[in-house]
Each structure stands twice: as C-alpha cells, then as structure tokens.
Amino acid sequence: MPIVPILRWLSRKKILYSKIIGIIIVWSLAIEIIQFCINKITQYPSHLTDVNDVILNVFGGILGIIFCNIVEVKLYWIIVKIQKFLLNMEIQNEHV
C-alpha cells in the first residue's frame, strides 16, 4: 500500500492508476519468486510462497489508490477554499 502514494505523489510525471496496479502485480510476483528461489537454494523453508500474498498486495494497492483519491479530492477543495479566501482578502484590500 505505501508504494501507491510514493509512485503517485513523489514521481515527476503523474502515473496512471492502471500502471500502478501493474507495478504492484510485478513487484509482488517478483518477491514471491525470490522467496521461492531462496527456499529451493537453501532447502530451508523460511518463507512460504503463496498466491494469496499477491492477491492481498494487489488489494492493498487498490485500497491505496482509493486513499490517494480521497486525499487528492480533500486537498483540492482545501486549496480551492484557500484560494477563494485569499482572493476575497485581496478584493477587500483594494476597496480600502
């Protein structure tokens, strides 16, 4: 879930949510493959490879997208209200 705001807000270009979901799927699969390889190489089952981890990571990414949308909408309205307040302050100062 933390990868969504990092990709969405800290990148120079605005990344589409569909690309973020793709990145999450690839990232989750890569982690599971690495865990599987470590288990096979070491012959010590310290990490379980499970498809549920990938599903839950994608679900967490979707929740992260919903969270980002809510924050972006709330911040947008806060920004608009601040801009209107400052505009009203400027108009009042011009009349004085």
PDB file of N, CA and C in Angstrom:
ATOM      1  N   MET A   1       0.796  -1.205   0.000  1.00  0.00           N
ATOM      2  CA  MET A   1       0.000   0.000   0.000  1.00  0.00           C
ATOM      3  C   MET A   1       0.843   1.276   0.000  1.00  0.00           C
ATOM      4  N   PRO A   2       1.984   1.333   0.669  1.00  0.00           N
ATOM      5  CA  PRO A   2       2.750   2.581   0.651  1.00  0.00           C
ATOM      6  C   PRO A   2       3.338   2.921  -0.714  1.00  0.00           C
ATOM      7  N   ILE A   3       3.430   1.928  -1.598  1.00  0.00           N
ATOM      8  CA  ILE A   3       4.010   2.208  -2.908  1.00  0.00           C
ATOM      9  C   ILE A   3       3.096   3.110  -3.744  1.00  0.00           C
ATOM     10  N   VAL A   4       1.799   3.063  -3.491  1.00  0.00           N
ATOM     11  CA  VAL A   4       0.853   3.857  -4.287  1.00  0.00           C
ATOM     12  C   VAL A   4       1.087   5.351  -4.099  1.00  0.00           C
ATOM     13  N   PRO A   5       1.074   5.882  -2.863  1.00  0.00           N
ATOM     14  CA  PRO A   5       1.337   7.320  -2.739  1.00  0.00           C
ATOM     15  C   PRO A   5       2.748   7.708  -3.163  1.00  0.00           C
ATOM     16  N   ILE A   6       3.706   6.795  -2.964  1.00  0.00           N
ATOM     17  CA  ILE A   6       5.071   7.105  -3.396  1.00  0.00           C
ATOM     18  C   ILE A   6       5.113   7.273  -4.911  1.00  0.00           C
ATOM     19  N   LEU A   7       4.520   6.339  -5.641  1.00  0.00           N
ATOM     20  CA  LEU A   7       4.512   6.437  -7.101  1.00  0.00           C
ATOM     21  C   LEU A   7       3.641   7.589  -7.589  1.00  0.00           C
ATOM     22  N   ARG A   8       2.545   7.832  -6.903  1.00  0.00           N
ATOM     23  CA  ARG A   8       1.587   8.839  -7.355  1.00  0.00           C
ATOM     24  C   ARG A   8       2.065  10.262  -7.059  1.00  0.00           C
ATOM     25  N   TRP A   9       2.602  10.476  -5.867  1.00  0.00           N
ATOM     26  CA  TRP A   9       2.887  11.845  -5.438  1.00  0.00           C
ATOM     27  C   TRP A   9       4.354  12.231  -5.531  1.00  0.00           C
ATOM     28  N   LEU A  10       5.276  11.280  -5.503  1.00  0.00           N
ATOM     29  CA  LEU A  10       6.686  11.624  -5.493  1.00  0.00           C
ATOM     30  C   LEU A  10       7.359  11.487  -6.854  1.00  0.00           C
ATOM     31  N   SER A  11       6.628  11.072  -7.860  1.00  0.00           N
ATOM     32  CA  SER A  11       7.212  10.981  -9.189  1.00  0.00           C
ATOM     33  C   SER A  11       7.009  12.299  -9.926  1.00  0.00           C
ATOM     34  N   ARG A  12       7.894  12.559 -10.853  1.00  0.00           N
ATOM     35  CA  ARG A  12       7.805  13.825 -11.596  1.00  0.00           C
ATOM     36  C   ARG A  12       6.606  13.854 -12.534  1.00  0.00           C
ATOM     37  N   LYS A  13       6.309  12.714 -13.140  1.00  0.00           N
ATOM     38  CA  LYS A  13       5.142  12.613 -14.014  1.00  0.00           C
ATOM     39  C   LYS A  13       4.021  11.941 -13.246  1.00  0.00           C
ATOM     40  N   LYS A  14       2.810  12.295 -13.557  1.00  0.00           N
ATOM     41  CA  LYS A  14       1.666  11.674 -12.905  1.00  0.00           C
ATOM     42  C   LYS A  14       1.456  10.290 -13.515  1.00  0.00           C
ATOM     43  N   ILE A  15       1.597   9.271 -12.688  1.00  0.00           N
ATOM     44  CA  ILE A  15       1.475   7.889 -13.144  1.00  0.00           C
ATOM     45  C   ILE A  15       0.007   7.467 -13.037  1.00  0.00           C
ATOM     46  N   LEU A  16      -0.488   6.821 -14.088  1.00  0.00           N
ATOM     47  CA  LEU A  16      -1.867   6.349 -14.087  1.00  0.00           C
ATOM     48  C   LEU A  16      -2.043   5.218 -13.086  1.00  0.00           C
ATOM     49  N   TYR A  17      -3.243   5.105 -12.561  1.00  0.00           N
ATOM     50  CA  TYR A  17      -3.520   4.064 -11.581  1.00  0.00           C
ATOM     51  C   TYR A  17      -3.392   2.671 -12.184  1.00  0.00           C
ATOM     52  N   SER A  18      -3.706   2.517 -13.456  1.00  0.00           N
ATOM     53  CA  SER A  18      -3.570   1.205 -14.093  1.00  0.00           C
ATOM     54  C   SER A  18      -2.103   0.775 -14.128  1.00  0.00           C
ATOM     55  N   LYS A  19      -1.192   1.715 -14.355  1.00  0.00           N
ATOM     56  CA  LYS A  19       0.229   1.392 -14.336  1.00  0.00           C
ATOM     57  C   LYS A  19       0.693   1.062 -12.922  1.00  0.00           C
ATOM     58  N   ILE A  20       0.127   1.752 -11.931  1.00  0.00           N
ATOM     59  CA  ILE A  20       0.491   1.461 -10.546  1.00  0.00           C
ATOM     60  C   ILE A  20       0.070   0.042 -10.181  1.00  0.00           C
ATOM     61  N   ILE A  21      -1.133  -0.360 -10.589  1.00  0.00           N
ATOM     62  CA  ILE A  21      -1.591  -1.730 -10.323  1.00  0.00           C
ATOM     63  C   ILE A  21      -0.661  -2.731 -11.009  1.00  0.00           C
ATOM     64  N   GLY A  22      -0.249  -2.442 -12.236  1.00  0.00           N
ATOM     65  CA  GLY A  22       0.693  -3.316 -12.932  1.00  0.00           C
ATOM     66  C   GLY A  22       2.023  -3.424 -12.203  1.00  0.00           C
ATOM     67  N   ILE A  23       2.529  -2.303 -11.710  1.00  0.00           N
ATOM     68  CA  ILE A  23       3.780  -2.305 -10.947  1.00  0.00           C
ATOM     69  C   ILE A  23       3.627  -3.134  -9.678  1.00  0.00           C
ATOM     70  N   ILE A  24       2.487  -3.006  -9.000  1.00  0.00           N
ATOM     71  CA  ILE A  24       2.252  -3.772  -7.776  1.00  0.00           C
ATOM     72  C   ILE A  24       2.210  -5.268  -8.074  1.00  0.00           C
ATOM     73  N   ILE A  25       1.553  -5.645  -9.165  1.00  0.00           N
ATOM     74  CA  ILE A  25       1.486  -7.067  -9.527  1.00  0.00           C
ATOM     75  C   ILE A  25       2.883  -7.604  -9.824  1.00  0.00           C
ATOM     76  N   VAL A  26       3.650  -6.875 -10.629  1.00  0.00           N
ATOM     77  CA  VAL A  26       5.001  -7.329 -10.975  1.00  0.00           C
ATOM     78  C   VAL A  26       5.875  -7.390  -9.726  1.00  0.00           C
ATOM     79  N   TRP A  27       5.789  -6.372  -8.875  1.00  0.00           N
ATOM     80  CA  TRP A  27       6.589  -6.325  -7.653  1.00  0.00           C
ATOM     81  C   TRP A  27       6.243  -7.513  -6.750  1.00  0.00           C
ATOM     82  N   SER A  28       4.965  -7.782  -6.560  1.00  0.00           N
ATOM     83  CA  SER A  28       4.537  -8.892  -5.704  1.00  0.00           C
ATOM     84  C   SER A  28       4.990 -10.230  -6.264  1.00  0.00           C
ATOM     85  N   LEU A  29       4.832 -10.406  -7.571  1.00  0.00           N
ATOM     86  CA  LEU A  29       5.284 -11.654  -8.190  1.00  0.00           C
ATOM     87  C   LEU A  29       6.794 -11.820  -8.049  1.00  0.00           C
ATOM     88  N   ALA A  30       7.528 -10.731  -8.214  1.00  0.00           N
ATOM     89  CA  ALA A  30       8.988 -10.808  -8.081  1.00  0.00           C
ATOM     90  C   ALA A  30       9.386 -11.224  -6.668  1.00  0.00           C
ATOM     91  N   ILE A  31       8.736 -10.665  -5.667  1.00  0.00           N
ATOM     92  CA  ILE A  31       9.039 -11.030  -4.278  1.00  0.00           C
ATOM     93  C   ILE A  31       8.731 -12.501  -4.039  1.00  0.00           C
ATOM     94  N   GLU A  32       7.602 -12.971  -4.531  1.00  0.00           N
ATOM     95  CA  GLU A  32       7.245 -14.376  -4.340  1.00  0.00           C
ATOM     96  C   GLU A  32       8.206 -15.306  -5.071  1.00  0.00           C
ATOM     97  N   ILE A  33       8.641 -14.927  -6.255  1.00  0.00           N
ATOM     98  CA  ILE A  33       9.606 -15.745  -6.999  1.00  0.00           C
ATOM     99  C   ILE A  33      10.944 -15.790  -6.265  1.00  0.00           C
ATOM    100  N   ILE A  34      11.374 -14.641  -5.739  1.00  0.00           N
ATOM    101  CA  ILE A  34      12.620 -14.604  -4.968  1.00  0.00           C
ATOM    102  C   ILE A  34      12.510 -15.493  -3.728  1.00  0.00           C
ATOM    103  N   GLN A  35      11.395 -15.439  -3.044  1.00  0.00           N
ATOM    104  CA  GLN A  35      11.193 -16.301  -1.872  1.00  0.00           C
ATOM    105  C   GLN A  35      11.241 -17.778  -2.266  1.00  0.00           C
ATOM    106  N   PHE A  36      10.611 -18.115  -3.378  1.00  0.00           N
ATOM    107  CA  PHE A  36      10.613 -19.499  -3.853  1.00  0.00           C
ATOM    108  C   PHE A  36      12.034 -19.950  -4.176  1.00  0.00           C
ATOM    109  N   CYS A  37      12.798 -19.088  -4.851  1.00  0.00           N
ATOM    110  CA  CYS A  37      14.182 -19.435  -5.206  1.00  0.00           C
ATOM    111  C   CYS A  37      15.052 -19.601  -3.961  1.00  0.00           C
ATOM    112  N   ILE A  38      14.870 -18.730  -2.985  1.00  0.00           N
ATOM    113  CA  ILE A  38      15.627 -18.851  -1.736  1.00  0.00           C
ATOM    114  C   ILE A  38      15.304 -20.169  -1.050  1.00  0.00           C
ATOM    115  N   ASN A  39      14.033 -20.549  -1.034  1.00  0.00           N
ATOM    116  CA  ASN A  39      13.637 -21.825  -0.427  1.00  0.00           C
ATOM    117  C   ASN A  39      14.280 -23.009  -1.152  1.00  0.00           C
ATOM    118  N   LYS A  40      14.309 -22.955  -2.482  1.00  0.00           N
ATOM    119  CA  LYS A  40      14.879 -24.062  -3.252  1.00  0.00           C
ATOM    120  C   LYS A  40      16.397 -24.131  -3.111  1.00  0.00           C
ATOM    121  N   ILE A  41      17.055 -22.982  -3.077  1.00  0.00           N
ATOM    122  CA  ILE A  41      18.520 -22.962  -2.976  1.00  0.00           C
ATOM    123  C   ILE A  41      18.976 -23.404  -1.594  1.00  0.00           C
ATOM    124  N   THR A  42      18.352 -22.882  -0.562  1.00  0.00           N
ATOM    125  CA  THR A  42      18.792 -23.168   0.802  1.00  0.00           C
ATOM    126  C   THR A  42      18.199 -24.454   1.363  1.00  0.00           C
ATOM    127  N   GLN A  43      17.172 -24.970   0.735  1.00  0.00           N
ATOM    128  CA  GLN A  43      16.454 -26.147   1.226  1.00  0.00           C
ATOM    129  C   GLN A  43      15.932 -25.948   2.647  1.00  0.00           C
ATOM    130  N   TYR A  44      15.714 -24.684   2.991  1.00  0.00           N
ATOM    131  CA  TYR A  44      15.173 -24.352   4.305  1.00  0.00           C
ATOM    132  C   TYR A  44      13.925 -23.490   4.090  1.00  0.00           C
ATOM    133  N   PRO A  45      12.754 -24.020   4.386  1.00  0.00           N
ATOM    134  CA  PRO A  45      11.513 -23.282   4.082  1.00  0.00           C
ATOM    135  C   PRO A  45      11.244 -22.146   5.076  1.00  0.00           C
ATOM    136  N   SER A  46      12.029 -21.091   4.966  1.00  0.00           N
ATOM    137  CA  SER A  46      11.840 -19.973   5.888  1.00  0.00           C
ATOM    138  C   SER A  46      10.726 -19.033   5.428  1.00  0.00           C
ATOM    139  N   HIS A  47      10.473 -18.990   4.141  1.00  0.00           N
ATOM    140  CA  HIS A  47       9.425 -18.115   3.602  1.00  0.00           C
ATOM    141  C   HIS A  47       8.476 -18.967   2.777  1.00  0.00           C
ATOM    142  N   LEU A  48       7.207 -18.776   2.990  1.00  0.00           N
ATOM    143  CA  LEU A  48       6.222 -19.502   2.207  1.00  0.00           C
ATOM    144  C   LEU A  48       5.872 -18.713   0.958  1.00  0.00           C
ATOM    145  N   THR A  49       5.837 -19.407  -0.168  1.00  0.00           N
ATOM    146  CA  THR A  49       5.416 -18.790  -1.416  1.00  0.00           C
ATOM    147  C   THR A  49       3.930 -19.069  -1.563  1.00  0.00           C
ATOM    148  N   ASP A  50       3.146 -17.989  -1.658  1.00  0.00           N
ATOM    149  CA  ASP A  50       1.695 -18.160  -1.661  1.00  0.00           C
ATOM    150  C   ASP A  50       1.067 -17.150  -2.611  1.00  0.00           C
ATOM    151  N   VAL A  51       0.117 -17.609  -3.406  1.00  0.00           N
ATOM    152  CA  VAL A  51      -0.575 -16.724  -4.331  1.00  0.00           C
ATOM    153  C   VAL A  51      -1.456 -15.722  -3.573  1.00  0.00           C
ATOM    154  N   ASN A  52      -1.856 -16.081  -2.361  1.00  0.00           N
ATOM    155  CA  ASN A  52      -2.668 -15.157  -1.563  1.00  0.00           C
ATOM    156  C   ASN A  52      -1.921 -13.869  -1.246  1.00  0.00           C
ATOM    157  N   ASP A  53      -0.590 -13.956  -1.112  1.00  0.00           N
ATOM    158  CA  ASP A  53       0.198 -12.748  -0.868  1.00  0.00           C
ATOM    159  C   ASP A  53       0.078 -11.767  -2.036  1.00  0.00           C
ATOM    160  N   VAL A  54       0.131 -12.307  -3.247  1.00  0.00           N
ATOM    161  CA  VAL A  54      -0.003 -11.443  -4.430  1.00  0.00           C
ATOM    162  C   VAL A  54      -1.393 -10.825  -4.466  1.00  0.00           C
ATOM    163  N   ILE A  55      -2.413 -11.619  -4.208  1.00  0.00           N
ATOM    164  CA  ILE A  55      -3.797 -11.120  -4.232  1.00  0.00           C
ATOM    165  C   ILE A  55      -3.991 -10.036  -3.177  1.00  0.00           C
ATOM    166  N   LEU A  56      -3.483 -10.287  -1.979  1.00  0.00           N
ATOM    167  CA  LEU A  56      -3.639  -9.298  -0.907  1.00  0.00           C
ATOM    168  C   LEU A  56      -2.820  -8.043  -1.170  1.00  0.00           C
ATOM    169  N   ASN A  57      -1.643  -8.181  -1.793  1.00  0.00           N
ATOM    170  CA  ASN A  57      -0.862  -6.993  -2.144  1.00  0.00           C
ATOM    171  C   ASN A  57      -1.591  -6.139  -3.178  1.00  0.00           C
ATOM    172  N   VAL A  58      -2.209  -6.781  -4.157  1.00  0.00           N
ATOM    173  CA  VAL A  58      -2.981  -6.036  -5.166  1.00  0.00           C
ATOM    174  C   VAL A  58      -4.185  -5.365  -4.509  1.00  0.00           C
ATOM    175  N   PHE A  59      -4.850  -6.079  -3.606  1.00  0.00           N
ATOM    176  CA  PHE A  59      -5.982  -5.492  -2.880  1.00  0.00           C
ATOM    177  C   PHE A  59      -5.522  -4.291  -2.046  1.00  0.00           C
ATOM    178  N   GLY A  60      -4.368  -4.415  -1.398  1.00  0.00           N
ATOM    179  CA  GLY A  60      -3.812  -3.291  -0.649  1.00  0.00           C
ATOM    180  C   GLY A  60      -3.485  -2.117  -1.565  1.00  0.00           C
ATOM    181  N   GLY A  61      -3.008  -2.414  -2.770  1.00  0.00           N
ATOM    182  CA  GLY A  61      -2.745  -1.356  -3.744  1.00  0.00           C
ATOM    183  C   GLY A  61      -4.018  -0.641  -4.167  1.00  0.00           C
ATOM    184  N   ILE A  62      -5.091  -1.410  -4.331  1.00  0.00           N
ATOM    185  CA  ILE A  62      -6.385  -0.807  -4.680  1.00  0.00           C
ATOM    186  C   ILE A  62      -6.877   0.079  -3.539  1.00  0.00           C
ATOM    187  N   LEU A  63      -6.717  -0.402  -2.299  1.00  0.00           N
ATOM    188  CA  LEU A  63      -7.067   0.442  -1.146  1.00  0.00           C
ATOM    189  C   LEU A  63      -6.205   1.703  -1.108  1.00  0.00           C
ATOM    190  N   GLY A  64      -4.934   1.562  -1.471  1.00  0.00           N
ATOM    191  CA  GLY A  64      -4.048   2.727  -1.537  1.00  0.00           C
ATOM    192  C   GLY A  64      -4.499   3.727  -2.588  1.00  0.00           C
ATOM    193  N   ILE A  65      -4.987   3.239  -3.712  1.00  0.00           N
ATOM    194  CA  ILE A  65      -5.497   4.119  -4.764  1.00  0.00           C
ATOM    195  C   ILE A  65      -6.736   4.865  -4.266  1.00  0.00           C
ATOM    196  N   ILE A  66      -7.624   4.139  -3.591  1.00  0.00           N
ATOM    197  CA  ILE A  66      -8.813   4.791  -3.033  1.00  0.00           C
ATOM    198  C   ILE A  66      -8.405   5.867  -2.033  1.00  0.00           C
ATOM    199  N   PHE A  67      -7.441   5.543  -1.171  1.00  0.00           N
ATOM    200  CA  PHE A  67      -6.936   6.505  -0.196  1.00  0.00           C
ATOM    201  C   PHE A  67      -6.358   7.735  -0.892  1.00  0.00           C
ATOM    202  N   CYS A  68      -5.560   7.516  -1.934  1.00  0.00           N
ATOM    203  CA  CYS A  68      -4.957   8.640  -2.671  1.00  0.00           C
ATOM    204  C   CYS A  68      -6.031   9.521  -3.304  1.00  0.00           C
ATOM    205  N   ASN A  69      -7.061   8.891  -3.872  1.00  0.00           N
ATOM    206  CA  ASN A  69      -8.149   9.668  -4.470  1.00  0.00           C
ATOM    207  C   ASN A  69      -8.837  10.534  -3.429  1.00  0.00           C
ATOM    208  N   ILE A  70      -9.118   9.971  -2.258  1.00  0.00           N
ATOM    209  CA  ILE A  70      -9.779  10.730  -1.194  1.00  0.00           C
ATOM    210  C   ILE A  70      -8.909  11.896  -0.765  1.00  0.00           C
ATOM    211  N   VAL A  71      -7.623  11.638  -0.555  1.00  0.00           N
ATOM    212  CA  VAL A  71      -6.720  12.708  -0.128  1.00  0.00           C
ATOM    213  C   VAL A  71      -6.617  13.789  -1.194  1.00  0.00           C
ATOM    214  N   GLU A  72      -6.498  13.382  -2.469  1.00  0.00           N
ATOM    215  CA  GLU A  72      -6.391  14.365  -3.545  1.00  0.00           C
ATOM    216  C   GLU A  72      -7.648  15.218  -3.646  1.00  0.00           C
ATOM    217  N   VAL A  73      -8.829  14.609  -3.487  1.00  0.00           N
ATOM    218  CA  VAL A  73     -10.076  15.371  -3.546  1.00  0.00           C
ATOM    219  C   VAL A  73     -10.168  16.327  -2.368  1.00  0.00           C
ATOM    220  N   LYS A  74      -9.851  15.841  -1.175  1.00  0.00           N
ATOM    221  CA  LYS A  74      -9.919  16.693   0.019  1.00  0.00           C
ATOM    222  C   LYS A  74      -8.917  17.834  -0.076  1.00  0.00           C
ATOM    223  N   LEU A  75      -7.705  17.539  -0.504  1.00  0.00           N
ATOM    224  CA  LEU A  75      -6.706  18.598  -0.627  1.00  0.00           C
ATOM    225  C   LEU A  75      -7.078  19.596  -1.708  1.00  0.00           C
ATOM    226  N   TYR A  76      -7.697  19.109  -2.790  1.00  0.00           N
ATOM    227  CA  TYR A  76      -8.111  20.016  -3.858  1.00  0.00           C
ATOM    228  C   TYR A  76      -9.108  21.031  -3.317  1.00  0.00           C
ATOM    229  N   TRP A  77     -10.097  20.577  -2.549  1.00  0.00           N
ATOM    230  CA  TRP A  77     -11.093  21.502  -2.017  1.00  0.00           C
ATOM    231  C   TRP A  77     -10.484  22.442  -0.991  1.00  0.00           C
ATOM    232  N   ILE A  78      -9.526  21.969  -0.229  1.00  0.00           N
ATOM    233  CA  ILE A  78      -8.843  22.851   0.722  1.00  0.00           C
ATOM    234  C   ILE A  78      -8.082  23.931  -0.035  1.00  0.00           C
ATOM    235  N   ILE A  79      -7.420  23.536  -1.104  1.00  0.00           N
ATOM    236  CA  ILE A  79      -6.675  24.507  -1.908  1.00  0.00           C
ATOM    237  C   ILE A  79      -7.614  25.527  -2.527  1.00  0.00           C
ATOM    238  N   VAL A  80      -8.743  25.077  -3.059  1.00  0.00           N
ATOM    239  CA  VAL A  80      -9.723  25.994  -3.658  1.00  0.00           C
ATOM    240  C   VAL A  80     -10.247  26.963  -2.607  1.00  0.00           C
ATOM    241  N   LYS A  81     -10.543  26.485  -1.399  1.00  0.00           N
ATOM    242  CA  LYS A  81     -11.039  27.361  -0.336  1.00  0.00           C
ATOM    243  C   LYS A  81      -9.993  28.379   0.061  1.00  0.00           C
ATOM    244  N   ILE A  82      -8.751  27.974   0.143  1.00  0.00           N
ATOM    245  CA  ILE A  82      -7.681  28.922   0.481  1.00  0.00           C
ATOM    246  C   ILE A  82      -7.543  29.962  -0.619  1.00  0.00           C
ATOM    247  N   GLN A  83      -7.606  29.534  -1.875  1.00  0.00           N
ATOM    248  CA  GLN A  83      -7.507  30.487  -2.983  1.00  0.00           C
ATOM    249  C   GLN A  83      -8.662  31.484  -2.956  1.00  0.00           C
ATOM    250  N   LYS A  84      -9.867  31.010  -2.674  1.00  0.00           N
ATOM    251  CA  LYS A  84     -11.016  31.916  -2.596  1.00  0.00           C
ATOM    252  C   LYS A  84     -10.859  32.884  -1.434  1.00  0.00           C
ATOM    253  N   PHE A  85     -10.376  32.384  -0.305  1.00  0.00           N
ATOM    254  CA  PHE A  85     -10.169  33.257   0.859  1.00  0.00           C
ATOM    255  C   PHE A  85      -9.147  34.337   0.537  1.00  0.00           C
ATOM    256  N   LEU A  86      -8.047  33.963  -0.088  1.00  0.00           N
ATOM    257  CA  LEU A  86      -7.022  34.945  -0.435  1.00  0.00           C
ATOM    258  C   LEU A  86      -7.530  35.930  -1.472  1.00  0.00           C
ATOM    259  N   LEU A  87      -8.330  35.471  -2.409  1.00  0.00           N
ATOM    260  CA  LEU A  87      -8.902  36.361  -3.415  1.00  0.00           C
ATOM    261  C   LEU A  87      -9.839  37.365  -2.758  1.00  0.00           C
ATOM    262  N   ASN A  88     -10.663  36.901  -1.811  1.00  0.00           N
ATOM    263  CA  ASN A  88     -11.549  37.817  -1.091  1.00  0.00           C
ATOM    264  C   ASN A  88     -10.763  38.824  -0.277  1.00  0.00           C
ATOM    265  N   MET A  89      -9.653  38.399   0.303  1.00  0.00           N
ATOM    266  CA  MET A  89      -8.802  39.316   1.071  1.00  0.00           C
ATOM    267  C   MET A  89      -8.228  40.401   0.156  1.00  0.00           C
ATOM    268  N   GLU A  90      -7.806  40.022  -1.046  1.00  0.00           N
ATOM    269  CA  GLU A  90      -7.261  40.986  -1.994  1.00  0.00           C
ATOM    270  C   GLU A  90      -8.338  41.970  -2.438  1.00  0.00           C
ATOM    271  N   ILE A  91      -9.539  41.486  -2.676  1.00  0.00           N
ATOM    272  CA  ILE A  91     -10.641  42.356  -3.103  1.00  0.00           C
ATOM    273  C   ILE A  91     -10.981  43.340  -1.992  1.00  0.00           C
ATOM    274  N   GLN A  92     -11.012  42.883  -0.762  1.00  0.00           N
ATOM    275  CA  GLN A  92     -11.311  43.766   0.372  1.00  0.00           C
ATOM    276  C   GLN A  92     -10.220  44.811   0.553  1.00  0.00           C
ATOM    277  N   ASN A  93      -8.977  44.445   0.329  1.00  0.00           N
ATOM    278  CA  ASN A  93      -7.873  45.402   0.465  1.00  0.00           C
ATOM    279  C   ASN A  93      -7.897  46.441  -0.640  1.00  0.00           C
ATOM    280  N   GLU A  94      -8.397  46.104  -1.810  1.00  0.00           N
ATOM    281  CA  GLU A  94      -8.479  47.066  -2.915  1.00  0.00           C
ATOM    282  C   GLU A  94      -9.545  48.126  -2.622  1.00  0.00           C
ATOM    283  N   HIS A  95     -10.601  47.754  -1.928  1.00  0.00           N
ATOM    284  CA  HIS A  95     -11.698  48.687  -1.639  1.00  0.00           C
ATOM    285  C   HIS A  95     -11.336  49.649  -0.509  1.00  0.00           C
ATOM    286  N   VAL A  96     -10.343  49.356   0.253  1.00  0.00           N
ATOM    287  CA  VAL A  96      -9.990  50.210   1.381  1.00  0.00           C
ATOM    288  C   VAL A  96      -9.160  51.358   0.972  1.00  0.00           C
TER     289      VAL A  96
END
